[in-house]
Amino acid sequence: MSKVLAVLFKGGEYNTAKLLGSAENALGLRSFIESNGRTLFATADKEATLDEHIKDAEVIITTPFNPAYISKERIESAKNLKLLVTAGVGSDHIDLDYINKSGRKISVLEVTGSNTSSVAEHALLTILALVKNFIPAHKVATEELGWDIAKISRDAYDLEGKVVATIGAGRIGYKILERLAPFKPGELLYYDYQGLSPELEAKVGAKRIDTIEELVSKADIVTINAPLHAGTKGLVNKELLSKFKPGALLVNTARGAICDAQAVADAVKSGQLRGYGGDVWFPQPAPADHPWRSFTNKFGGGNAMTPHVSGANLDAQARYSLGVKNILTSYFTGKKDYRPQDIILLDGEYATKSYGNDKKVKDVK
Ligand code: NAP
């Protein structure tokens, strides 16, 4: 019997039926998968158990939150592999180029849009946490007795009037712009390959900037909302950071590897950035000595990191579980009538511009 292998996050002692995204609950899809004549093996172990079960897997479901890195070697060992499904958005943990070049008819799909609002809200939360110096303030309130107002307010501001810029104005980037507009920012700027329509720009009052260097030099706050691909890996490095407005804030809920981790930590320590926040790392889990675990600015704040949870709350899990079910239904029935926006590779061929050609469905709704 063909096997579906699901590598998800561990529910452990917190597991309940609502935690659909856990390995224990397997997206709530066990009986659905078994009723389609497949066995399901679900695990949170991304190493030995994955390596053992990948060998005869026909379908592999993975998640960006506890990413199983589906390397060339693993794909080579998966002789029966036909379909990789990302339970969430962002399939950069899979060696897409290798699949594309291998000539194997393997498809890669993700559940586009499933956690767009979740991530946009988290990005806004992170921006506000940094602007308001919220995390050190919370520590003063709960861990210290000094009622030290000056300790917090010396590094706390308003969002109103600040220039905010997004690198990438797709689904998440645009939703962040929509959420920022009511805060009456000084300006909303974006950099993307394709411009938004005049209607979408006018709706949020956003302006396109031609180069990324110009964008970061104008912004008090920069948020990253582009996918990780060859053109964005290490994009925010020492050189680009030197072009940022001194004392700017940087928020990254897209992918950790878009930033040079050490360069970002150094920029916060030196004051070139006032703070950095996000919930994506490379690798995941991050090692104990990852520079983002410990950096602070000169005021002892400026660090608003979380462990890749923004797109994995219960609402998002319900949506991406349903999305995975829809993709599997399309695959099991042989129709392969997938939603175009979910397809990264179809039978080994790229279907998105960021990763390959220009057939991407541009949709920020
Ligand atoms: P999307 O709708 O495809 O939007 C991404 C936008 O970035 C597209 O307009 C794309 O342009 C643009 N882009 C690509 N490369 C760029 C570059 N070098 N500079 C500027 N813009 C660039 O994707 P999305 O749904 O907004 O998601 C964005 C990313 O967020 C995902 O790829 C994923 O990595 C991350 N994400 C994180 C979480 C989380 O839990 N933290 C959850 C969901 C998604 P083209 O369309 O022309 O390529």
mmCIF file of C-alpha atoms and ligand atoms in Angstrom:
data_model
loop_
_atom_site.group_PDB
_atom_site.id
_atom_site.type_symbol
_atom_site.label_atom_id
_atom_site.label_comp_id
_atom_site.label_asym_id
_atom_site.label_seq_id
_atom_site.Cartn_x
_atom_site.Cartn_y
_atom_site.Cartn_z
ATOM 1 C CA MET A 1 0.000 0.000 0.000
ATOM 2 C CA SER A 2 1.347 3.471 -0.867
ATOM 3 C CA LYS A 3 2.458 5.632 1.992
ATOM 4 C CA VAL A 4 1.810 9.234 2.977
ATOM 5 C CA LEU A 5 4.548 10.520 5.275
ATOM 6 C CA ALA A 6 3.738 13.595 7.377
ATOM 7 C CA VAL A 7 6.556 15.387 9.210
ATOM 8 C CA LEU A 8 4.916 17.962 11.481
ATOM 9 C CA PHE A 9 5.570 19.581 14.856
ATOM 10 C CA LYS A 10 5.349 17.718 18.146
ATOM 11 C CA GLY A 11 2.153 18.238 20.138
ATOM 12 C CA GLY A 12 3.605 16.452 23.161
ATOM 13 C CA GLU A 13 2.143 17.378 26.532
ATOM 14 C CA TYR A 14 0.165 20.266 24.975
ATOM 15 C CA ASN A 15 -1.624 18.168 22.408
ATOM 16 C CA THR A 16 -5.377 18.526 22.121
ATOM 17 C CA ALA A 17 -7.750 17.772 19.268
ATOM 18 C CA LYS A 18 -7.600 21.462 18.245
ATOM 19 C CA LEU A 19 -3.863 21.280 17.590
ATOM 20 C CA LEU A 20 -4.440 19.911 14.100
ATOM 21 C CA GLY A 21 -0.899 20.685 12.938
ATOM 22 C CA SER A 22 0.761 18.315 15.410
ATOM 23 C CA ALA A 23 2.279 15.020 14.317
ATOM 24 C CA GLU A 24 -0.095 13.290 16.743
ATOM 25 C CA ASN A 25 -3.172 14.730 14.989
ATOM 26 C CA ALA A 26 -1.695 14.607 11.466
ATOM 27 C CA LEU A 27 -3.785 17.580 10.303
ATOM 28 C CA GLY A 28 -6.930 15.617 11.205
ATOM 29 C CA LEU A 29 -6.462 13.697 7.952
ATOM 30 C CA ARG A 30 -5.716 10.141 9.121
ATOM 31 C CA SER A 31 -9.088 8.571 8.303
ATOM 32 C CA PHE A 32 -9.358 10.590 5.060
ATOM 33 C CA ILE A 33 -5.943 9.373 3.881
ATOM 34 C CA GLU A 34 -6.601 5.766 4.929
ATOM 35 C CA SER A 35 -10.012 5.784 3.242
ATOM 36 C CA ASN A 36 -8.153 6.683 0.043
ATOM 37 C CA GLY A 37 -6.186 3.454 0.216
ATOM 38 C CA ARG A 38 -2.928 4.871 1.633
ATOM 39 C CA THR A 39 -1.159 4.315 4.914
ATOM 40 C CA LEU A 40 -0.228 7.375 6.930
ATOM 41 C CA PHE A 41 2.920 7.654 8.987
ATOM 42 C CA ALA A 42 3.204 10.888 10.960
ATOM 43 C CA THR A 43 6.230 11.980 12.964
ATOM 44 C CA ALA A 44 7.954 15.052 14.375
ATOM 45 C CA ASP A 45 11.376 13.434 13.985
ATOM 46 C CA LYS A 46 13.133 15.142 11.078
ATOM 47 C CA GLU A 47 16.154 12.862 11.136
ATOM 48 C CA ALA A 48 16.304 9.049 11.579
ATOM 49 C CA THR A 49 12.548 8.373 11.421
ATOM 50 C CA LEU A 50 12.175 10.611 8.381
ATOM 51 C CA ASP A 51 15.135 8.942 6.654
ATOM 52 C CA GLU A 52 13.648 5.504 7.300
ATOM 53 C CA HIS A 53 10.118 6.306 6.119
ATOM 54 C CA ILE A 54 10.970 8.532 3.174
ATOM 55 C CA LYS A 55 12.291 5.556 1.196
ATOM 56 C CA ASP A 56 8.847 4.244 0.202
ATOM 57 C CA ALA A 57 6.764 7.415 0.603
ATOM 58 C CA GLU A 58 4.540 8.418 -2.309
ATOM 59 C CA VAL A 59 3.440 11.679 -0.687
ATOM 60 C CA ILE A 60 5.351 13.727 1.897
ATOM 61 C CA ILE A 61 3.654 16.450 3.909
ATOM 62 C CA THR A 62 5.987 18.873 5.669
ATOM 63 C CA THR A 63 5.583 22.167 7.465
ATOM 64 C CA PRO A 64 7.724 25.329 7.513
ATOM 65 C CA PHE A 65 7.398 25.585 11.312
ATOM 66 C CA ASN A 66 9.385 22.443 12.124
ATOM 67 C CA PRO A 67 10.877 22.085 8.645
ATOM 68 C CA ALA A 68 12.082 18.715 7.482
ATOM 69 C CA TYR A 69 14.820 19.696 5.037
ATOM 70 C CA ILE A 70 14.021 17.670 1.927
ATOM 71 C CA SER A 71 17.499 17.598 0.431
ATOM 72 C CA LYS A 72 18.776 16.157 -2.834
ATOM 73 C CA GLU A 73 19.946 13.037 -0.969
ATOM 74 C CA ARG A 74 16.543 12.542 0.620
ATOM 75 C CA ILE A 75 14.748 13.015 -2.689
ATOM 76 C CA GLU A 76 17.121 10.484 -4.293
ATOM 77 C CA SER A 77 16.302 7.979 -1.561
ATOM 78 C CA ALA A 78 12.540 8.515 -2.043
ATOM 79 C CA LYS A 79 12.130 6.317 -5.089
ATOM 80 C CA ASN A 80 8.284 6.357 -5.019
ATOM 81 C CA LEU A 81 7.915 10.080 -4.384
ATOM 82 C CA LYS A 82 5.257 11.843 -6.476
ATOM 83 C CA LEU A 83 3.975 14.708 -4.358
ATOM 84 C CA LEU A 84 5.351 17.047 -1.689
ATOM 85 C CA VAL A 85 2.794 19.158 0.143
ATOM 86 C CA THR A 86 3.756 22.056 2.389
ATOM 87 C CA ALA A 87 1.253 22.476 5.215
ATOM 88 C CA GLY A 88 1.582 26.256 5.234
ATOM 89 C CA VAL A 89 3.288 28.701 2.870
ATOM 90 C CA GLY A 90 6.944 28.676 1.732
ATOM 91 C CA SER A 91 8.588 25.541 0.309
ATOM 92 C CA ASP A 92 12.217 26.665 0.502
ATOM 93 C CA HIS A 93 13.011 23.747 2.844
ATOM 94 C CA ILE A 94 12.721 21.522 -0.232
ATOM 95 C CA ASP A 95 15.507 21.318 -2.843
ATOM 96 C CA LEU A 96 13.225 22.594 -5.594
ATOM 97 C CA ASP A 97 16.009 23.150 -8.127
ATOM 98 C CA TYR A 98 17.170 19.556 -7.756
ATOM 99 C CA ILE A 99 13.651 18.240 -8.397
ATOM 100 C CA ASN A 100 13.347 20.565 -11.388
ATOM 101 C CA LYS A 101 16.641 19.416 -12.880
ATOM 102 C CA SER A 102 16.276 15.735 -11.975
ATOM 103 C CA GLY A 103 13.691 15.057 -14.650
ATOM 104 C CA ARG A 104 11.483 13.312 -12.087
ATOM 105 C CA LYS A 105 7.795 14.123 -12.238
ATOM 106 C CA ILE A 106 7.469 15.239 -8.648
ATOM 107 C CA SER A 107 5.008 18.012 -7.783
ATOM 108 C CA VAL A 108 5.366 20.487 -4.917
ATOM 109 C CA LEU A 109 2.305 22.335 -3.630
ATOM 110 C CA GLU A 110 1.628 24.617 -0.703
ATOM 111 C CA VAL A 111 -1.522 26.106 0.816
ATOM 112 C CA THR A 112 -1.229 29.652 -0.481
ATOM 113 C CA GLY A 113 -3.076 32.222 1.595
ATOM 114 C CA SER A 114 -3.720 29.856 4.513
ATOM 115 C CA ASN A 115 -1.873 31.978 7.067
ATOM 116 C CA THR A 116 -1.625 35.330 5.296
ATOM 117 C CA SER A 117 -3.657 37.224 7.902
ATOM 118 C CA SER A 118 -1.953 35.365 10.756
ATOM 119 C CA VAL A 119 1.492 36.486 9.576
ATOM 120 C CA ALA A 120 0.374 40.036 8.724
ATOM 121 C CA GLU A 121 -1.032 40.412 12.242
ATOM 122 C CA HIS A 122 2.185 39.033 13.724
ATOM 123 C CA ALA A 123 4.310 41.427 11.679
ATOM 124 C CA LEU A 124 2.197 44.335 12.912
ATOM 125 C CA LEU A 125 2.501 43.040 16.474
ATOM 126 C CA THR A 126 6.286 42.829 16.119
ATOM 127 C CA ILE A 127 6.516 46.328 14.648
ATOM 128 C CA LEU A 128 4.475 47.713 17.541
ATOM 129 C CA ALA A 129 6.409 45.698 20.134
ATOM 130 C CA LEU A 130 9.677 47.202 18.875
ATOM 131 C CA VAL A 131 8.372 50.738 18.364
ATOM 132 C CA LYS A 132 6.824 50.798 21.851
ATOM 133 C CA ASN A 133 9.715 48.952 23.536
ATOM 134 C CA PHE A 134 7.024 46.570 24.778
ATOM 135 C CA ILE A 135 9.070 43.492 25.676
ATOM 136 C CA PRO A 136 11.465 45.264 28.087
ATOM 137 C CA ALA A 137 8.426 47.118 29.521
ATOM 138 C CA HIS A 138 6.693 43.793 30.189
ATOM 139 C CA LYS A 139 9.838 42.539 31.918
ATOM 140 C CA VAL A 140 9.957 45.645 34.127
ATOM 141 C CA ALA A 141 6.290 45.063 35.030
ATOM 142 C CA THR A 142 6.621 41.375 35.856
ATOM 143 C CA GLU A 143 10.237 40.783 36.877
ATOM 144 C CA GLU A 144 11.414 44.054 38.411
ATOM 145 C CA LEU A 145 10.033 46.133 41.283
ATOM 146 C CA GLY A 146 11.538 49.496 40.395
ATOM 147 C CA TRP A 147 8.644 51.000 38.358
ATOM 148 C CA ASP A 148 11.385 52.405 36.153
ATOM 149 C CA ILE A 149 9.533 54.521 33.585
ATOM 150 C CA ALA A 150 12.644 56.167 32.154
ATOM 151 C CA LYS A 151 14.284 52.802 31.493
ATOM 152 C CA ILE A 152 11.520 52.057 28.971
ATOM 153 C CA SER A 153 10.428 55.434 27.686
ATOM 154 C CA ARG A 154 13.968 56.480 26.672
ATOM 155 C CA ASP A 155 13.591 54.007 23.759
ATOM 156 C CA ALA A 156 9.822 54.027 23.061
ATOM 157 C CA TYR A 157 8.037 55.854 20.225
ATOM 158 C CA ASP A 158 4.796 56.031 18.214
ATOM 159 C CA LEU A 159 4.117 54.314 14.922
ATOM 160 C CA GLU A 160 2.140 57.329 13.749
ATOM 161 C CA GLY A 161 4.236 59.492 11.470
ATOM 162 C CA LYS A 162 6.931 56.872 10.812
ATOM 163 C CA VAL A 163 7.922 55.742 7.314
ATOM 164 C CA VAL A 164 7.281 52.020 6.906
ATOM 165 C CA ALA A 165 8.578 49.990 3.957
ATOM 166 C CA THR A 166 7.974 46.428 2.816
ATOM 167 C CA ILE A 167 10.332 44.327 0.736
ATOM 168 C CA GLY A 168 7.720 42.331 -1.183
ATOM 169 C CA ALA A 169 4.120 43.466 -1.547
ATOM 170 C CA GLY A 170 2.381 40.184 -2.286
ATOM 171 C CA ARG A 171 -0.326 38.603 -0.184
ATOM 172 C CA ILE A 172 1.281 39.156 3.230
ATOM 173 C CA GLY A 173 3.123 42.372 2.375
ATOM 174 C CA TYR A 174 -0.064 43.981 1.107
ATOM 175 C CA LYS A 175 -2.094 42.838 4.122
ATOM 176 C CA ILE A 176 0.535 44.463 6.345
ATOM 177 C CA LEU A 177 0.192 47.711 4.379
ATOM 178 C CA GLU A 178 -3.599 47.509 4.816
ATOM 179 C CA ARG A 179 -3.198 47.067 8.563
ATOM 180 C CA LEU A 180 -0.612 49.841 8.854
ATOM 181 C CA ALA A 181 -2.635 52.488 6.980
ATOM 182 C CA PRO A 182 -5.030 53.300 9.881
ATOM 183 C CA PHE A 183 -2.020 54.065 12.109
ATOM 184 C CA LYS A 184 -1.389 57.170 9.967
ATOM 185 C CA PRO A 185 2.245 56.421 9.101
ATOM 186 C CA GLY A 186 4.398 59.155 7.567
ATOM 187 C CA GLU A 187 4.623 57.126 4.350
ATOM 188 C CA LEU A 188 4.043 53.546 3.229
ATOM 189 C CA LEU A 189 6.639 52.352 0.703
ATOM 190 C CA TYR A 190 7.230 49.075 -1.068
ATOM 191 C CA TYR A 191 9.762 47.369 -3.290
ATOM 192 C CA ASP A 192 8.650 44.447 -5.450
ATOM 193 C CA TYR A 193 9.341 43.118 -8.946
ATOM 194 C CA GLN A 194 5.832 43.994 -10.075
ATOM 195 C CA GLY A 195 4.008 47.115 -9.024
ATOM 196 C CA LEU A 196 0.620 46.978 -7.372
ATOM 197 C CA SER A 197 -2.290 48.258 -9.433
ATOM 198 C CA PRO A 198 -3.006 51.988 -8.999
ATOM 199 C CA GLU A 199 -6.234 51.008 -7.193
ATOM 200 C CA LEU A 200 -4.408 48.830 -4.667
ATOM 201 C CA GLU A 201 -1.739 51.488 -4.137
ATOM 202 C CA ALA A 202 -4.381 54.162 -3.594
ATOM 203 C CA LYS A 203 -6.377 51.987 -1.190
ATOM 204 C CA VAL A 204 -3.510 51.928 1.323
ATOM 205 C CA GLY A 205 -1.623 55.040 0.177
ATOM 206 C CA ALA A 206 1.523 53.089 -0.727
ATOM 207 C CA LYS A 207 4.274 54.194 -3.097
ATOM 208 C CA ARG A 208 6.591 51.933 -5.062
ATOM 209 C CA ILE A 209 10.340 52.576 -4.796
ATOM 210 C CA ASP A 210 12.568 51.468 -7.667
ATOM 211 C CA THR A 211 15.518 50.056 -5.775
ATOM 212 C CA ILE A 212 15.855 48.228 -2.511
ATOM 213 C CA GLU A 213 18.757 50.497 -1.487
ATOM 214 C CA GLU A 214 16.590 53.582 -1.839
ATOM 215 C CA LEU A 215 13.730 51.873 -0.015
ATOM 216 C CA VAL A 216 15.755 50.995 3.082
ATOM 217 C CA SER A 217 17.438 54.413 3.169
ATOM 218 C CA LYS A 218 14.041 56.134 3.488
ATOM 219 C CA ALA A 219 12.365 53.901 6.077
ATOM 220 C CA ASP A 220 12.103 54.079 9.855
ATOM 221 C CA ILE A 221 10.747 50.536 9.786
ATOM 222 C CA VAL A 222 11.404 47.834 7.169
ATOM 223 C CA THR A 223 9.393 44.615 6.964
ATOM 224 C CA ILE A 224 10.451 41.640 4.821
ATOM 225 C CA ASN A 225 7.697 39.817 2.948
ATOM 226 C CA ALA A 226 9.406 38.154 -0.027
ATOM 227 C CA PRO A 227 9.949 34.413 -0.427
ATOM 228 C CA LEU A 228 13.348 32.824 0.148
ATOM 229 C CA HIS A 229 14.862 31.981 -3.235
ATOM 230 C CA ALA A 230 18.224 32.376 -4.949
ATOM 231 C CA GLY A 231 17.621 36.126 -5.361
ATOM 232 C CA THR A 232 16.743 36.795 -1.707
ATOM 233 C CA LYS A 233 19.097 34.465 0.196
ATOM 234 C CA GLY A 234 21.385 36.708 2.290
ATOM 235 C CA LEU A 235 19.758 39.787 0.713
ATOM 236 C CA VAL A 236 19.885 41.756 3.975
ATOM 237 C CA ASN A 237 23.630 41.600 4.551
ATOM 238 C CA LYS A 238 26.223 43.946 6.019
ATOM 239 C CA GLU A 239 26.312 46.028 2.862
ATOM 240 C CA LEU A 240 22.554 46.547 2.592
ATOM 241 C CA LEU A 241 22.310 47.170 6.349
ATOM 242 C CA SER A 242 24.809 50.017 5.941
ATOM 243 C CA LYS A 243 22.275 51.696 3.605
ATOM 244 C CA PHE A 244 19.460 51.574 6.184
ATOM 245 C CA LYS A 245 18.471 54.808 7.911
ATOM 246 C CA PRO A 246 20.485 54.730 11.172
ATOM 247 C CA GLY A 247 18.317 53.530 14.048
ATOM 248 C CA ALA A 248 15.705 51.868 11.814
ATOM 249 C CA LEU A 249 13.734 48.799 12.888
ATOM 250 C CA LEU A 250 13.725 45.592 10.839
ATOM 251 C CA VAL A 251 10.977 42.967 11.011
ATOM 252 C CA ASN A 252 11.229 39.646 9.204
ATOM 253 C CA THR A 253 8.382 37.164 9.248
ATOM 254 C CA ALA A 254 9.313 35.753 5.817
ATOM 255 C CA ARG A 255 12.388 33.512 6.115
ATOM 256 C CA GLY A 256 15.459 33.672 8.350
ATOM 257 C CA ALA A 257 17.972 33.020 5.572
ATOM 258 C CA ILE A 258 16.927 36.225 3.774
ATOM 259 C CA CYS A 259 19.060 37.955 6.413
ATOM 260 C CA ASP A 260 22.704 37.436 7.329
ATOM 261 C CA ALA A 261 22.047 36.582 10.985
ATOM 262 C CA GLN A 262 25.353 37.814 12.384
ATOM 263 C CA ALA A 263 25.247 41.038 10.348
ATOM 264 C CA VAL A 264 21.757 41.815 11.685
ATOM 265 C CA ALA A 265 22.765 41.119 15.304
ATOM 266 C CA ASP A 266 25.877 43.284 14.844
ATOM 267 C CA ALA A 267 23.786 46.087 13.329
ATOM 268 C CA VAL A 268 21.497 46.139 16.379
ATOM 269 C CA LYS A 269 24.459 46.059 18.755
ATOM 270 C CA SER A 270 26.161 48.935 16.920
ATOM 271 C CA GLY A 271 22.987 51.036 16.742
ATOM 272 C CA GLN A 272 22.745 50.916 12.940
ATOM 273 C CA LEU A 273 19.430 49.173 13.649
ATOM 274 C CA ARG A 274 17.418 50.062 16.763
ATOM 275 C CA GLY A 275 15.907 46.611 16.779
ATOM 276 C CA TYR A 276 15.115 43.421 14.918
ATOM 277 C CA GLY A 277 12.129 41.164 15.302
ATOM 278 C CA GLY A 278 10.701 38.187 13.538
ATOM 279 C CA ASP A 279 9.877 34.566 13.949
ATOM 280 C CA VAL A 280 11.814 32.875 11.195
ATOM 281 C CA TRP A 281 15.304 31.477 11.583
ATOM 282 C CA PHE A 282 17.818 29.366 9.749
ATOM 283 C CA PRO A 283 18.144 26.590 10.578
ATOM 284 C CA GLN A 284 15.040 25.680 12.522
ATOM 285 C CA PRO A 285 15.277 24.825 15.356
ATOM 286 C CA ALA A 286 17.979 27.456 15.817
ATOM 287 C CA PRO A 287 21.094 26.346 17.699
ATOM 288 C CA ALA A 288 21.560 27.598 21.274
ATOM 289 C CA ASP A 289 24.258 30.034 20.163
ATOM 290 C CA HIS A 290 22.299 31.536 17.247
ATOM 291 C CA PRO A 291 23.070 35.297 17.283
ATOM 292 C CA TRP A 292 19.377 36.199 17.286
ATOM 293 C CA ARG A 293 18.750 34.547 20.641
ATOM 294 C CA SER A 294 20.794 37.060 22.598
ATOM 295 C CA PHE A 295 21.379 40.398 20.839
ATOM 296 C CA THR A 296 20.050 43.636 22.334
ATOM 297 C CA ASN A 297 20.477 47.287 21.491
ATOM 298 C CA LYS A 298 22.307 49.687 23.803
ATOM 299 C CA PHE A 299 19.122 50.164 25.848
ATOM 300 C CA GLY A 300 18.788 46.431 26.515
ATOM 301 C CA GLY A 301 15.792 46.058 24.155
ATOM 302 C CA GLY A 302 15.366 45.791 20.416
ATOM 303 C CA ASN A 303 14.925 42.012 20.263
ATOM 304 C CA ALA A 304 11.422 40.771 19.363
ATOM 305 C CA MET A 305 12.074 37.201 18.225
ATOM 306 C CA THR A 306 9.586 34.301 18.366
ATOM 307 C CA PRO A 307 10.096 30.668 17.245
ATOM 308 C CA HIS A 308 8.265 30.486 13.867
ATOM 309 C CA VAL A 309 4.783 30.551 15.306
ATOM 310 C CA SER A 310 3.197 33.410 13.368
ATOM 311 C CA GLY A 311 1.600 31.218 10.713
ATOM 312 C CA ALA A 312 0.845 28.278 12.990
ATOM 313 C CA ASN A 313 -1.899 29.463 15.324
ATOM 314 C CA LEU A 314 -5.100 27.408 15.654
ATOM 315 C CA ASP A 315 -7.006 29.395 13.018
ATOM 316 C CA ALA A 316 -4.145 28.990 10.561
ATOM 317 C CA GLN A 317 -3.787 25.281 11.334
ATOM 318 C CA ALA A 318 -7.485 24.741 10.542
ATOM 319 C CA ARG A 319 -7.061 26.539 7.202
ATOM 320 C CA TYR A 320 -3.862 24.834 6.108
ATOM 321 C CA SER A 321 -5.175 21.399 7.180
ATOM 322 C CA LEU A 322 -8.196 21.914 4.939
ATOM 323 C CA GLY A 323 -5.909 23.139 2.163
ATOM 324 C CA VAL A 324 -3.758 20.006 2.418
ATOM 325 C CA LYS A 325 -6.919 17.879 2.274
ATOM 326 C CA ASN A 326 -8.013 19.689 -0.903
ATOM 327 C CA ILE A 327 -4.612 19.126 -2.522
ATOM 328 C CA LEU A 328 -4.646 15.439 -1.571
ATOM 329 C CA THR A 329 -8.218 15.057 -2.878
ATOM 330 C CA SER A 330 -7.103 16.485 -6.189
ATOM 331 C CA TYR A 331 -4.121 14.112 -6.246
ATOM 332 C CA PHE A 332 -5.910 10.954 -5.044
ATOM 333 C CA THR A 333 -8.697 11.353 -7.624
ATOM 334 C CA GLY A 334 -6.066 11.740 -10.349
ATOM 335 C CA LYS A 335 -7.666 15.016 -11.499
ATOM 336 C CA LYS A 336 -4.710 17.143 -10.399
ATOM 337 C CA ASP A 337 -6.995 20.156 -10.675
ATOM 338 C CA TYR A 338 -4.959 22.041 -8.117
ATOM 339 C CA ARG A 339 -5.499 25.742 -7.381
ATOM 340 C CA PRO A 340 -2.925 27.447 -9.641
ATOM 341 C CA GLN A 341 -1.647 29.629 -6.799
ATOM 342 C CA ASP A 342 -0.761 26.521 -4.743
ATOM 343 C CA ILE A 343 1.568 25.025 -7.345
ATOM 344 C CA ILE A 344 5.320 25.495 -6.945
ATOM 345 C CA LEU A 345 6.393 22.585 -9.166
ATOM 346 C CA LEU A 346 4.015 20.555 -11.323
ATOM 347 C CA ASP A 347 5.527 17.230 -12.415
ATOM 348 C CA GLY A 348 8.958 18.777 -11.888
ATOM 349 C CA GLU A 349 8.284 22.024 -13.795
ATOM 350 C CA TYR A 350 8.296 25.411 -12.052
ATOM 351 C CA ALA A 351 4.991 27.274 -11.923
ATOM 352 C CA THR A 352 5.938 30.380 -9.935
ATOM 353 C CA LYS A 353 7.961 33.392 -10.934
ATOM 354 C CA SER A 354 9.915 33.725 -7.702
ATOM 355 C CA TYR A 355 11.338 30.262 -8.048
ATOM 356 C CA GLY A 356 11.313 29.794 -11.809
ATOM 357 C CA ASN A 357 9.272 31.192 -14.694
ATOM 358 C CA ASP A 358 6.617 33.889 -14.925
ATOM 359 C CA LYS A 359 3.352 31.980 -14.617
ATOM 360 C CA LYS A 360 2.750 33.226 -11.066
ATOM 361 C CA VAL A 361 -0.796 34.225 -10.201
ATOM 362 C CA LYS A 362 -0.430 37.724 -8.722
ATOM 363 C CA ASP A 363 -3.148 38.058 -6.127
ATOM 364 C CA VAL A 364 -2.923 40.056 -2.953
ATOM 365 C CA LYS A 365 -6.533 39.485 -1.896
HETATM 366 P P1 NAP B 1 3.463 36.126 -2.273
HETATM 367 O O1 NAP B 1 1.997 36.458 -2.329
HETATM 368 O O2 NAP B 1 4.029 35.308 -3.351
HETATM 369 O O3 NAP B 1 4.238 37.522 -2.172
HETATM 370 C C1 NAP B 1 5.613 37.618 -2.191
HETATM 371 C C2 NAP B 1 5.980 38.833 -3.012
HETATM 372 O O4 NAP B 1 7.389 39.041 -2.925
HETATM 373 C C3 NAP B 1 5.642 38.654 -4.497
HETATM 374 O O5 NAP B 1 4.988 39.815 -4.970
HETATM 375 C C4 NAP B 1 7.012 38.459 -5.128
HETATM 376 O O6 NAP B 1 7.078 38.886 -6.465
HETATM 377 C C5 NAP B 1 7.843 39.344 -4.249
HETATM 378 N N1 NAP B 1 9.273 39.125 -4.366
HETATM 379 C C6 NAP B 1 9.963 38.003 -4.694
HETATM 380 N N2 NAP B 1 11.272 38.234 -4.651
HETATM 381 C C7 NAP B 1 11.433 39.532 -4.295
HETATM 382 C C8 NAP B 1 12.563 40.366 -4.100
HETATM 383 N N3 NAP B 1 13.803 39.917 -4.294
HETATM 384 N N4 NAP B 1 12.348 41.640 -3.728
HETATM 385 C C9 NAP B 1 11.106 42.127 -3.567
HETATM 386 N N5 NAP B 1 9.989 41.374 -3.737
HETATM 387 C C10 NAP B 1 10.164 40.098 -4.101
HETATM 388 O O7 NAP B 1 3.830 35.397 -0.914
HETATM 389 P P2 NAP B 1 3.185 35.655 0.536
HETATM 390 O O8 NAP B 1 2.030 34.759 0.721
HETATM 391 O O9 NAP B 1 3.020 37.106 0.745
HETATM 392 O O10 NAP B 1 4.354 35.076 1.443
HETATM 393 C C11 NAP B 1 5.652 35.662 1.421
HETATM 394 C C12 NAP B 1 6.604 34.765 2.174
HETATM 395 O O11 NAP B 1 6.301 34.816 3.562
HETATM 396 C C13 NAP B 1 6.493 33.279 1.831
HETATM 397 O O12 NAP B 1 7.242 32.940 0.696
HETATM 398 C C14 NAP B 1 7.033 32.617 3.070
HETATM 399 O O13 NAP B 1 8.431 32.449 2.960
HETATM 400 C C15 NAP B 1 6.753 33.616 4.165
HETATM 401 N N6 NAP B 1 5.710 33.130 5.071
HETATM 402 C C16 NAP B 1 6.009 33.024 6.384
HETATM 403 C C17 NAP B 1 5.061 32.521 7.258
HETATM 404 C C18 NAP B 1 5.341 32.404 8.731
HETATM 405 O O14 NAP B 1 4.692 31.604 9.398
HETATM 406 N N7 NAP B 1 6.250 33.174 9.282
HETATM 407 C C19 NAP B 1 3.803 32.122 6.777
HETATM 408 C C20 NAP B 1 3.523 32.307 5.435
HETATM 409 C C21 NAP B 1 4.484 32.796 4.583
HETATM 410 P P3 NAP B 1 6.783 37.854 -7.662
HETATM 411 O O15 NAP B 1 5.398 37.371 -7.434
HETATM 412 O O16 NAP B 1 6.943 38.673 -8.891
HETATM 413 O O17 NAP B 1 7.813 36.767 -7.509
#
